[in-house]
Short mmCIF file of C-alpha atoms in Angstrom, two decimals:
data_model
loop_
_atom_site.label_atom_id
_atom_site.label_comp_id
_atom_site.label_asym_id
_atom_site.label_seq_id
_atom_site.Cartn_x
_atom_site.Cartn_y
_atom_site.Cartn_z
CA MET G 1368 14.87 137.34 133.89
CA ALA G 1369 17.13 139.00 131.29
CA HIS G 1370 16.74 142.67 130.47
CA PHE G 1371 16.82 142.09 126.74
CA THR G 1372 15.91 139.13 124.55
CA LEU G 1373 16.89 138.89 120.91
CA ALA G 1374 15.59 136.18 118.55
CA VAL G 1375 16.91 135.18 115.12
CA SER G 1376 14.71 133.00 112.97
CA GLU G 1377 16.06 129.68 111.64
CA ARG G 1378 15.96 131.03 108.09
CA THR G 1379 17.99 134.12 108.97
CA PHE G 1380 20.41 131.95 110.92
CA GLN G 1381 20.79 129.72 107.85
CA ARG G 1382 21.60 132.72 105.65
CA SER G 1383 24.17 133.94 108.15
CA PHE G 1384 25.71 130.49 108.20
CA ASP G 1385 25.80 130.41 104.36
CA LEU G 1386 27.66 133.72 104.27
CA LEU G 1387 30.15 132.51 106.81
CA LYS G 1388 30.85 129.10 105.29
CA ARG G 1389 31.14 130.53 101.77
CA ASN G 1390 34.26 132.32 102.89
CA LEU G 1391 35.97 129.25 104.26
CA THR G 1392 38.73 128.34 101.81
CA PHE G 1393 41.87 126.55 102.72
CA ALA G 1394 45.12 125.49 101.14
CA GLN G 1395 47.64 123.06 102.46
CA ALA G 1396 50.74 121.28 101.13
CA ASP G 1397 52.94 118.70 102.72
CA GLN G 1398 55.01 115.66 101.87
CA THR G 1399 56.16 112.53 103.62
CA SER G 1400 59.11 110.32 102.92
CA PHE G 1401 58.51 106.58 102.72
CA GLY G 1402 62.09 105.51 102.11
CA ILE G 1403 62.24 104.66 98.44
CA PHE G 1404 59.57 107.20 97.52
CA VAL G 1405 58.26 110.56 98.62
CA ALA G 1406 54.54 111.27 98.50
CA GLY G 1407 52.92 114.62 99.05
CA TYR G 1408 49.93 116.77 98.31
CA ASP G 1409 49.13 120.34 97.43
CA VAL G 1410 45.45 121.08 97.96
CA ARG G 1411 43.07 123.99 97.89
CA ALA G 1412 39.35 123.74 98.66
CA HIS G 1413 36.22 125.60 99.67
CA LEU G 1414 32.86 124.66 101.14
CA GLU G 1415 29.54 124.58 99.30
CA GLY G 1416 25.97 123.45 99.89
CA GLY G 1417 24.89 121.80 103.08
CA THR G 1418 21.91 122.36 105.34
CA ILE G 1419 21.75 123.65 108.90
CA ASP G 1420 19.03 122.61 111.26
CA LEU G 1421 18.25 124.17 114.64
CA ARG G 1422 17.00 121.53 117.06
CA ALA G 1423 14.81 121.63 120.11
CA ASP G 1424 17.53 120.18 122.36
CA ASN G 1425 19.68 123.35 122.03
CA THR G 1426 21.89 121.83 119.35
CA ILE G 1427 22.46 122.55 115.71
CA SER G 1428 23.08 120.03 112.97
CA VAL G 1429 24.99 120.80 109.78
CA LYS G 1430 24.69 118.14 107.09
CA GLU G 1431 26.19 117.39 103.70
CA LEU G 1432 28.49 120.35 103.49
CA ASP G 1433 30.45 119.72 100.29
CA ILE G 1434 34.22 120.06 100.19
CA ARG G 1435 34.94 121.32 96.69
CA TRP G 1436 38.53 120.69 95.72
CA ASP G 1437 39.82 123.53 93.56
CA ARG G 1438 43.14 121.75 93.49
CA LEU G 1439 44.07 118.33 94.77
CA ARG G 1440 47.51 117.68 93.44
CA PHE G 1441 49.13 114.42 94.41
CA MET G 1442 52.91 114.33 94.18
CA LEU G 1443 54.90 111.14 93.99
CA GLY G 1444 58.64 110.97 93.55
CA ILE G 1445 60.41 107.65 93.26
CA ASN G 1446 64.07 106.93 93.47
CA ILE G 1447 64.33 104.00 91.07
CA PRO G 1448 66.58 101.38 92.65
CA GLU G 1449 69.51 99.96 90.75
CA ILE G 1450 68.56 97.54 88.02
CA CYS G 1451 71.41 95.04 87.87
CA VAL G 1452 72.25 91.70 86.31
CA GLY G 1453 74.40 88.87 87.52
CA GLY G 1454 75.40 88.51 91.14
CA GLY G 1455 74.56 85.66 93.45
CA CYS G 1456 76.85 83.27 95.27
CA ILE G 1457 78.42 79.98 94.26
CA ASN G 1458 78.59 77.23 96.83
CA MET G 1459 82.16 75.94 96.83
CA PRO G 1460 83.32 72.66 98.34
CA TRP G 1461 84.93 72.88 101.78
CA PRO G 1462 87.37 74.46 102.66
CA ILE G 1463 86.86 77.03 99.92
CA PRO G 1464 84.49 79.77 101.06
CA ASP G 1465 81.47 80.58 98.94
CA ILE G 1466 82.19 83.07 96.19
CA CYS G 1467 79.75 85.88 95.57
CA LEU G 1468 79.75 87.29 92.07
CA PRO G 1469 79.75 91.03 91.45
CA ARG G 1470 76.72 92.56 89.77
CA VAL G 1471 76.70 94.83 86.75
CA CYS G 1472 74.10 97.55 86.70
CA VAL G 1473 72.06 98.61 83.71
CA PHE G 1474 72.16 102.33 84.48
CA SER G 1475 75.19 104.29 85.56
CA GLY G 1476 73.14 106.38 88.01
CA ASN G 1477 69.94 106.01 89.94
CA PRO G 1478 67.19 107.64 87.94
CA ASP G 1479 64.44 109.52 89.74
CA VAL G 1480 60.94 109.90 88.43
CA SER G 1481 58.21 112.12 89.75
CA ILE G 1482 54.60 112.71 88.85
CA SER G 1483 52.06 115.23 90.13
CA PRO G 1484 48.58 114.60 88.72
CA ASP G 1485 45.65 116.75 89.85
CA LEU G 1486 42.98 114.44 91.24
CA ALA G 1487 40.44 117.14 92.11
CA ALA G 1488 37.95 115.86 89.56
CA PHE G 1489 37.90 112.40 91.09
CA VAL G 1490 37.10 113.20 94.71
CA ALA G 1491 33.86 114.29 96.30
CA GLN G 1492 33.60 114.66 100.05
CA GLU G 1493 31.10 115.90 102.55
CA VAL G 1494 31.36 117.23 106.06
CA SER G 1495 28.66 117.03 108.70
CA PHE G 1496 28.78 118.21 112.27
CA THR G 1497 26.64 118.73 115.30
CA GLY G 1498 27.23 121.35 117.93
CA SER G 1499 25.72 124.28 119.70
CA VAL G 1500 25.95 128.05 119.81
CA VAL G 1501 28.08 129.78 122.43
CA ALA G 1502 28.65 133.38 123.44
CA ARG G 1503 32.19 134.58 124.10
CA TYR G 1504 33.39 137.97 125.22
CA PHE G 1505 36.11 139.68 123.25
CA ASP G 1506 38.16 141.99 125.45
CA ALA G 1507 40.06 144.35 123.16
CA SER G 1508 42.44 145.31 125.97
CA LEU G 1509 43.92 141.80 126.13
CA PRO G 1510 46.87 141.05 123.89
CA VAL G 1511 46.36 138.78 120.87
CA PRO G 1512 47.96 135.36 121.47
CA SER G 1513 51.24 134.83 119.69
CA PRO G 1514 51.33 132.94 117.46
CA ASP G 1515 47.74 133.58 116.57
CA PRO G 1516 46.20 130.30 115.33
CA CYS G 1517 43.27 132.17 113.80
CA ALA G 1518 45.34 134.54 111.69
CA PRO G 1519 45.25 132.44 108.47
CA ILE G 1520 41.50 131.82 108.59
CA ARG G 1521 40.09 134.95 110.22
CA LEU G 1522 37.71 136.66 107.78
CA GLU G 1523 37.52 140.06 109.46
CA PRO G 1524 40.19 141.83 111.45
CA LEU G 1525 39.89 141.83 115.21
CA PRO G 1526 37.80 144.80 116.47
CA SER G 1527 39.43 147.67 118.30
CA HIS G 1528 36.70 147.65 120.97
CA ASN G 1529 34.97 145.09 123.16
CA GLN G 1530 32.39 142.81 121.63
CA TRP G 1531 30.18 139.85 122.39
CA HIS G 1532 30.76 137.07 119.83
CA ILE G 1533 28.25 134.34 119.09
CA HIS G 1534 29.95 131.27 117.63
CA ILE G 1535 28.75 128.06 116.13
CA ASP G 1536 30.55 125.52 118.27
CA PRO G 1537 30.93 122.10 116.56
CA GLN G 1538 31.25 119.17 118.94
CA THR G 1539 31.62 116.25 116.57
CA ILE G 1540 32.74 116.63 112.97
CA ASP G 1541 32.42 113.85 110.43
CA VAL G 1542 34.50 114.13 107.28
CA ASP G 1543 34.03 111.58 104.50
CA LEU G 1544 37.09 109.45 103.97
CA PHE G 1545 38.97 109.93 100.73
CA ASP G 1546 37.76 107.29 98.35
CA PHE G 1547 39.54 107.51 95.03
CA PRO G 1548 37.91 105.63 92.17
CA ASP G 1549 39.71 103.12 89.95
CA ILE G 1550 40.19 105.80 87.34
CA ALA G 1551 42.41 107.84 89.68
CA GLY G 1552 44.50 104.75 90.39
CA ASN G 1553 44.80 104.11 86.66
CA LEU G 1554 45.80 107.71 86.08
CA ILE G 1555 48.65 107.43 88.55
CA GLU G 1556 49.74 104.04 87.28
CA ASN G 1557 49.80 105.33 83.70
CA ALA G 1558 51.69 108.48 84.66
CA LEU G 1559 54.24 106.41 86.58
CA SER G 1560 54.54 103.88 83.77
CA ASN G 1561 55.19 106.64 81.27
CA ALA G 1562 57.77 108.24 83.55
CA ILE G 1563 59.59 104.93 84.00
CA ARG G 1564 59.34 104.11 80.29
CA ALA G 1565 60.91 107.47 79.54
CA ILE G 1566 64.14 106.40 81.22
CA ILE G 1567 64.28 103.04 79.43
CA PRO G 1568 65.44 103.08 75.82
CA GLY G 1569 63.28 101.41 73.21
CA GLY G 1570 63.87 98.35 71.06
CA PHE G 1571 64.84 94.98 72.42
CA VAL G 1572 66.73 96.71 75.27
CA ARG G 1573 63.35 97.74 76.66
CA ASP G 1574 62.06 94.17 76.35
CA ILE G 1575 65.09 92.91 78.24
CA ILE G 1576 64.92 95.49 81.02
CA LEU G 1577 61.19 94.91 81.43
CA ALA G 1578 61.88 91.18 81.67
CA ILE G 1579 64.47 91.80 84.39
CA ILE G 1580 62.20 94.06 86.44
CA GLY G 1581 59.16 91.87 85.81
CA GLY G 1582 57.09 94.42 83.87
CA ILE G 1583 56.36 98.01 84.79
CA ALA G 1584 53.11 97.30 86.66
CA ASP G 1585 54.83 94.76 88.91
CA PHE G 1586 57.80 97.06 89.28
CA ILE G 1587 55.55 99.90 90.43
CA ARG G 1588 53.87 97.63 92.96
CA PHE G 1589 57.29 96.54 94.17
CA LEU G 1590 58.51 100.14 94.47
CA LEU G 1591 55.43 101.37 96.30
CA ASP G 1592 55.07 98.17 98.29
CA ILE G 1593 51.37 97.87 97.49
CA PRO G 1594 49.77 94.46 97.51
CA ASP G 1595 46.54 95.26 95.71
CA GLU G 1596 44.88 98.14 93.93
CA ILE G 1597 46.68 101.45 93.58
CA ASP G 1598 43.48 103.45 94.23
CA GLU G 1599 43.11 101.80 97.64
CA TRP G 1600 46.73 102.60 98.40
CA LEU G 1601 46.12 106.19 97.34
CA SER G 1602 43.05 106.48 99.57
CA ASP G 1603 45.03 105.12 102.51
CA LEU G 1604 47.74 107.68 101.91
CA PHE G 1605 45.27 110.56 102.08
CA ASN G 1606 43.20 109.10 104.91
CA VAL G 1607 45.98 107.92 107.19
CA SER G 1608 49.52 108.86 106.25
CA PHE G 1609 49.03 112.48 105.26
CA GLY G 1610 46.82 113.41 108.23
CA LEU G 1611 44.76 115.59 105.89
CA LEU G 1612 41.42 114.55 107.44
CA ASP G 1613 42.64 115.64 110.83
CA PHE G 1614 43.70 118.94 109.31
CA ILE G 1615 40.24 119.48 107.73
CA GLY G 1616 38.44 118.59 110.96
CA THR G 1617 40.61 120.91 113.04
CA LEU G 1618 40.27 123.68 110.49
CA ILE G 1619 36.46 123.55 110.51
CA LEU G 1620 36.44 123.43 114.28
CA ASP G 1621 38.72 126.44 114.62
CA PHE G 1622 37.02 128.37 111.83
CA PHE G 1623 33.58 128.29 113.41
CA SER G 1624 34.19 127.88 117.11
CA SER G 1625 37.17 130.20 117.69
CA CYS G 1626 38.03 132.42 114.79
CA ASN G 1627 34.87 133.62 113.05
CA PRO G 1628 31.72 134.45 115.01
CA ILE G 1629 28.41 134.19 113.23
CA TYR G 1630 27.18 137.34 115.03
CA ARG G 1631 28.94 140.22 116.79
CA ILE G 1632 27.42 142.67 119.27
CA ASP G 1633 29.36 145.74 120.38
CA ASP G 1634 29.80 146.35 124.09
CA PRO G 1635 28.73 148.96 125.01
CA PHE G 1636 25.93 148.73 122.49
CA GLU G 1637 25.00 151.98 120.81
CA LEU G 1638 21.28 152.62 121.23
CA LEU G 1639 21.34 156.17 119.76
CA PRO G 1640 24.10 157.71 117.70
CA ALA G 1641 25.62 161.10 118.45
CA ARG G 1642 23.30 163.79 117.14
CA ASP G 1643 22.80 167.55 117.41
CA GLY G 1644 25.81 167.96 119.66
CA LEU G 1645 24.65 165.22 122.01
CA ILE G 1646 26.84 162.24 122.86
CA PRO G 1647 25.69 158.80 121.71
CA VAL G 1648 23.62 156.65 124.02
CA ARG G 1649 25.43 153.40 124.77
CA ILE G 1650 24.48 150.63 127.16
CA PRO G 1651 26.88 148.08 128.59
CA LEU G 1652 25.88 144.45 127.96
CA ARG G 1653 26.47 141.81 130.62
CA ASP G 1654 25.91 138.08 130.89
CA LEU G 1655 24.99 137.35 127.28
CA SER G 1656 23.65 133.83 126.91
CA VAL G 1657 22.54 132.14 123.75
CA ARG G 1658 20.55 129.01 122.93
CA VAL G 1659 18.58 127.51 120.06
CA ASN G 1660 15.28 125.74 119.73
CA ASP G 1661 13.77 124.19 116.63
CA VAL G 1662 12.58 127.52 115.18
CA GLU G 1663 15.03 130.21 116.25
CA MET G 1664 18.17 131.29 118.03
CA VAL G 1665 17.55 133.23 121.23
CA ALA G 1666 20.08 135.55 122.88
CA GLU G 1667 19.46 137.06 126.32
CA VAL G 1668 21.48 139.86 127.87
CA ASN G 1669 21.48 142.08 130.94
CA ILE G 1670 22.30 145.73 131.10
CA GLY G 1671 24.97 146.29 133.65
CA GLY G 1672 27.36 148.94 134.88
CA MET B 145 55.94 115.53 85.47
CA THR B 146 59.72 115.53 85.49
CA THR B 147 62.09 112.70 84.82
CA GLN B 148 65.76 112.49 85.55
CA LYS B 149 67.49 110.47 82.91
CA ALA B 150 70.15 107.97 83.86
CA VAL B 151 72.85 106.89 81.46
CA LEU B 152 72.33 103.43 80.03
CA ASN B 153 75.23 101.02 80.40
CA ARG B 154 75.04 100.29 76.70
CA PRO B 155 77.81 97.66 76.39
CA VAL B 156 75.69 95.40 78.60
CA PHE B 157 73.27 95.12 75.68
CA THR B 158 75.70 95.04 72.81
CA GLN B 159 78.23 92.44 73.95
CA ARG B 160 77.58 89.23 71.99
CA ALA B 161 80.92 87.45 72.27
CA PHE B 162 82.98 86.78 75.38
CA ASP B 163 86.50 85.49 75.78
CA SER B 164 88.39 84.67 78.95
CA SER B 165 91.54 85.98 77.31
CA ALA B 166 90.01 89.45 76.87
CA LEU B 167 87.84 90.30 79.84
CA THR B 168 84.98 92.63 78.96
CA VAL B 169 81.83 93.89 80.61
CA LEU B 170 79.68 91.03 81.97
CA THR B 171 82.67 88.72 82.48
CA THR B 172 84.35 87.91 85.78
CA LEU B 173 87.59 86.08 86.36
CA ILE B 174 87.99 84.53 89.79
CA HIS B 175 91.44 83.53 90.96
CA ARG B 176 92.04 81.62 94.16
CA PHE B 177 95.18 82.21 96.17
CA ALA B 178 95.84 78.84 97.78
CA GLU B 179 99.18 79.62 99.38
CA VAL B 180 100.37 82.20 101.84
CA GLY B 181 102.83 84.65 100.34
CA ALA B 182 103.27 87.79 98.31
CA TYR B 183 102.07 88.12 94.73
CA ASP B 184 102.45 90.72 92.02
CA LEU B 185 99.29 91.68 90.23
CA PHE B 186 99.20 93.38 86.84
CA ILE B 187 96.04 94.44 85.09
CA ARG B 188 96.24 95.39 81.44
CA ARG B 189 93.79 97.32 79.36
CA GLY B 190 94.62 96.13 75.88
CA GLU B 191 98.41 95.97 75.90
CA ARG B 192 98.92 98.63 78.52
CA VAL B 193 99.34 97.96 82.22
CA VAL B 194 96.83 100.18 84.02
CA HIS B 195 97.16 98.81 87.52
CA ARG B 196 99.91 97.22 89.58
CA ALA B 197 99.51 95.83 93.04
CA THR B 198 100.92 93.49 95.61
CA VAL B 199 98.62 90.87 97.00
CA ASN B 200 99.61 89.68 100.46
CA VAL B 201 98.03 86.36 101.29
CA VAL B 202 98.05 85.79 105.04
CA ARG B 203 96.74 83.33 107.60
CA GLU B 204 94.95 85.94 109.74
CA ALA B 205 91.31 85.04 110.05
CA ASN B 206 90.19 88.66 109.93
CA ALA B 207 91.64 89.21 106.46
CA ALA B 208 89.15 89.32 103.59
CA HIS B 209 88.39 86.05 101.86
CA GLN B 210 87.12 87.80 98.74
CA ILE B 211 88.21 91.01 97.06
CA ASP B 212 86.31 92.37 94.04
CA VAL B 213 88.28 94.48 91.60
CA ASP B 214 86.28 96.51 89.10
CA MET B 215 88.82 96.91 86.33
CA ALA B 216 86.73 99.62 84.66
CA SER B 217 87.39 101.87 87.64
CA LEU B 218 91.16 101.45 87.43
CA GLY B 219 93.40 103.85 85.55
CA THR B 220 90.79 106.57 85.48
CA GLU B 221 93.40 109.27 85.83
CA PRO B 222 94.04 111.48 82.81
CA LYS B 223 97.08 109.43 81.79
CA GLY B 224 94.91 106.32 81.64
CA CYS B 225 96.82 104.36 84.27
CA ASP B 226 97.58 104.35 87.97
CA CYS B 227 101.09 105.25 86.88
CA GLY B 228 103.65 105.16 89.67
CA LYS B 229 101.10 104.13 92.28
CA HIS B 230 101.38 100.79 93.93
CA ALA B 231 98.29 99.32 95.48
CA GLU B 232 98.26 96.58 98.04
CA TYR B 233 95.62 94.00 98.88
CA THR B 234 95.55 91.65 101.84
CA LEU B 235 93.72 88.39 101.44
CA ARG B 236 93.15 85.39 103.64
CA GLU B 237 94.83 82.11 102.66
CA GLY B 238 92.54 80.30 100.23
CA GLY B 239 90.69 83.52 99.43
CA VAL B 240 89.75 84.75 95.98
CA MET B 241 90.00 87.90 93.91
CA CYS B 242 87.20 88.60 91.46
CA PHE B 243 88.22 90.70 88.47
CA PHE B 244 85.25 92.14 86.62
CA VAL B 245 84.34 94.99 84.31
CA SER B 246 81.29 97.05 85.25
CA ARG B 247 81.10 99.29 82.19
CA GLY B 248 82.81 100.39 79.00
CA THR B 249 84.03 98.53 75.97
CA SER B 250 87.65 97.96 76.97
CA ARG B 251 89.26 94.53 77.13
CA TYR B 252 91.34 93.57 80.11
CA SER B 253 93.74 90.83 81.10
CA VAL B 254 95.19 89.86 84.44
CA VAL B 255 98.65 88.59 85.33
CA ILE B 256 99.47 87.22 88.76
CA GLU B 257 103.02 86.26 89.69
CA GLN B 258 104.11 84.58 92.86
CA ILE B 259 107.14 86.29 94.34
CA GLY B 260 109.51 83.51 95.34
CA ALA B 261 112.91 83.62 97.03
CA LYS B 262 114.78 83.37 93.74
CA GLU B 263 112.38 83.88 90.90
CA LYS B 264 108.88 84.89 90.00
CA LYS B 265 106.41 82.25 88.99
CA THR B 266 103.48 83.22 86.77
CA LEU B 267 100.33 81.69 88.20
CA LEU B 268 97.86 83.40 85.91
CA ASP B 269 98.08 85.14 82.59
CA SER B 270 94.49 85.40 81.51
CA ALA B 271 95.46 86.58 78.02
CA LYS B 272 96.81 83.08 77.42
CA SER B 273 94.67 80.81 79.56
CA ILE B 274 93.01 80.30 82.91
CA PRO B 275 94.76 77.88 85.24
CA ALA B 276 93.07 74.90 86.87
CA GLY B 277 91.17 75.94 90.00
CA ASP B 278 90.13 79.34 88.68
CA LEU B 279 86.63 80.29 87.60
CA PHE B 280 85.32 82.30 84.67
CA ALA B 281 81.83 83.75 84.92
CA VAL B 282 79.75 85.30 82.18
CA THR B 283 76.48 87.10 82.72
CA LEU B 284 74.34 86.71 79.63
CA VAL B 285 71.88 89.48 79.00
CA LEU B 286 70.87 88.93 75.39
CA PRO B 287 68.49 85.99 75.09
CA GLY B 288 69.28 83.25 72.58
CA ALA B 289 71.63 80.34 72.11
CA TYR B 290 75.34 80.73 72.84
CA ARG B 291 78.09 78.39 71.74
CA ALA B 292 80.69 77.92 74.47
CA VAL B 293 84.11 76.66 73.49
CA ASN B 294 87.15 75.67 75.51
CA THR B 295 89.94 76.10 72.98
CA GLU B 296 92.45 74.43 75.28
CA GLY B 297 90.36 71.27 75.54
CA ASN B 298 88.74 71.41 72.13
CA ALA B 299 85.35 71.15 73.81
CA LYS B 300 81.98 72.71 73.01
CA MET B 301 78.68 73.18 74.72
CA LEU B 302 75.49 75.17 74.30
CA VAL B 303 74.17 77.77 76.72
CA GLU B 304 70.54 78.71 76.20
CA VAL B 305 69.37 82.03 77.59
CA SER B 306 65.61 82.33 77.69
CA MET B 307 63.16 85.16 78.32
CA PRO B 308 61.55 84.65 81.71
CA ALA B 309 57.88 83.75 81.73
CA GLU B 310 57.33 85.18 85.18
CA ARG B 311 59.12 87.09 87.90
CA TYR B 312 62.51 85.57 88.63
CA ARG B 313 65.85 86.31 90.25
CA VAL B 314 68.95 87.20 88.30
CA ASP B 315 71.27 86.37 91.20
CA GLN B 316 71.16 82.61 90.72
CA PRO B 317 74.29 81.51 88.89
CA THR B 318 74.66 78.16 87.17
CA LEU B 319 77.92 76.27 87.69
CA VAL B 320 79.49 74.31 84.82
CA GLU B 321 82.48 72.09 85.62
CA ILE B 322 85.34 71.73 83.19
CA GLY B 323 86.99 68.36 83.74
CA ARG B 324 90.68 67.51 83.78
CA THR B 325 90.47 66.65 80.12
CA GLY B 326 89.13 70.12 79.33
CA ARG B 327 85.64 68.82 78.52
CA PHE B 328 82.58 70.59 79.80
CA GLY B 329 80.66 68.69 82.44
CA THR B 330 77.46 69.15 80.47
CA ARG B 331 76.55 69.63 76.81
CA ARG B 332 73.80 72.09 77.45
CA ALA B 333 72.97 74.62 80.14
CA SER B 334 69.86 76.77 80.43
CA ILE B 335 69.62 80.07 82.22
CA GLN B 336 67.36 83.11 82.06
CA LEU B 337 68.54 86.45 80.82
CA GLY B 338 70.61 88.44 83.28
CA GLN B 339 71.76 85.30 85.08
CA THR B 340 75.32 84.06 85.15
CA VAL B 341 76.99 80.89 83.99
CA VAL B 342 80.17 80.07 85.91
CA PHE B 343 82.84 77.78 84.48
CA ARG B 344 85.04 76.11 87.08
CA CYS B 345 88.25 75.00 85.46
CA GLY B 346 89.53 71.55 86.36
CA ALA B 347 92.31 72.06 83.84
CA GLU B 348 93.92 74.95 82.03
CA ALA B 349 91.28 76.54 79.84
CA ARG B 350 90.45 79.37 77.52
CA ILE B 351 86.74 79.87 77.27
CA GLN B 352 84.86 81.68 74.55
CA LEU B 353 81.14 82.25 74.23
CA GLU B 354 79.32 83.62 71.25
CA LEU B 355 75.69 84.35 70.57
CA VAL B 356 74.96 82.13 67.59
CA LYS B 357 71.18 82.27 67.54
CA PRO B 358 69.64 85.42 68.97
CA HIS B 359 66.16 85.19 70.45
CA ASP B 360 63.29 86.31 68.25
CA ILE B 361 62.86 89.61 70.14
CA ILE B 362 66.34 90.70 69.08
CA GLN B 363 65.97 89.59 65.46
CA LYS B 364 62.48 91.02 65.21
CA ARG B 365 63.45 94.36 66.71
CA GLU B 366 66.49 94.61 64.47
CA GLN B 367 64.31 93.99 61.42
CA GLU B 368 61.89 96.63 62.64
CA LYS B 369 64.46 99.41 62.44
CA PRO B 370 62.97 102.17 60.32
CA ARG B 371 64.78 103.00 57.11
CA PHE B 372 64.57 105.70 54.54
CA THR B 373 65.61 104.66 51.08
CA VAL B 374 66.45 106.97 48.19
CA ARG B 375 66.70 105.41 44.77
CA LYS B 376 68.67 106.87 41.92
CA PRO B 377 66.27 107.89 39.17
CA ASP B 378 66.40 105.74 36.09
CA LYS B 379 67.70 108.02 33.30
CA ASN B 380 66.31 105.77 30.57
CA LYS B 381 62.78 106.49 31.77
#
């Protein structure tokens, strides 16, 4: 039987969790080359809402934690391929070899277009996870790992003395897939169309160039190699190609389970402060264990030398 | 959003008349070298020779069977010619040289002379005519009806260039034969804009094409040009 038992009610635990999660903000930017085009993102988000439930089987369940995108900028740069006329080969009678005609290109250089709309208003995502609570001992005498993976997301500096840390330890994290609505696809298509139109002069020259490239919408589909809707293509980019979901999942895992404890207990724990010339009374804590049931979190600890 | 502008190859959209005697953008002259030997090549921009070369036609199978010469890229030095330089091309027997103009508004002509033991024999002087066996190709970008004339054979035909209704390929040339009498093999040919019509000369020819009936989009757009008119006030009023 443990020397000390500490209990935290579910409500208090929820408030502690709210304080912790409110401070989780993250920013990330990256880009990937797809040959003819480069796609990238520059995002910044924080967490809001959500409920936490302590369960009788020593697990916790966090549901409907909203990812609020403060910035979700999608960047797309396209190297417009040469638009040329003529060309093709003429079949000549034997023994004359086929003759291939030279092409003449409409532009003297390859124009590049790029767009970077902010799609934050069009995306809503939730995170849910189940896990448990674990106790870990922080030994201040050990060196900090280098590089320190927690450095960018640690809310408080590492203590200068030993501590017991109680962490929420997610086991499975579910992040909603990016699902961009039609309007986001239209926004990108319009921005791209305008960017491409800007490089094509007006008048009948525009009619002719559009006829050669088969219209801007078809041209965009050809450039991006997308068979169907642009919003589906966009969702696939964010869900698969960018690896952003993996980043979010790993971030939440690291934030709660490794980098930011929900509770900290000093070791030795100060029972009485220094007073009237007397030294403080401190007790060393050993073998801290922690568990939850459906009403509270319970921590048990021994006093040891 | 940023956009990098590219420079439009404007002559592609302004050229309405084509002549094999004055090669311009969108035209290609194709000369076949049937015999092994050495040839002198002269390319003129207007009246001035901007490029001289020797063409060695050989039997080696690894020699090129087609050489494309972009005449717009010749004579780009400050003096306007490859003055003093002598280029050399090696071509397989029966191979062809394609002379074309990729940009600009200049007019070019090509002279090819066979270097014989005693004298030079002019095989091609495009400013005068195209010899039998050569080809003249014109890529037509402006839609409408073109009148094609072979002034050597007193022959005419019509080339119709239409706007495409759906996605199509521009690299599908249409071949028109010119018979030994100088007549065109057909009275009418239809292509879509950006495609090429190729005339294969069965006899000496000089081919001219002219846009005689522009498509509605060109006429309509030209009429749409905004104007600002100032009228002189009537003093009597």
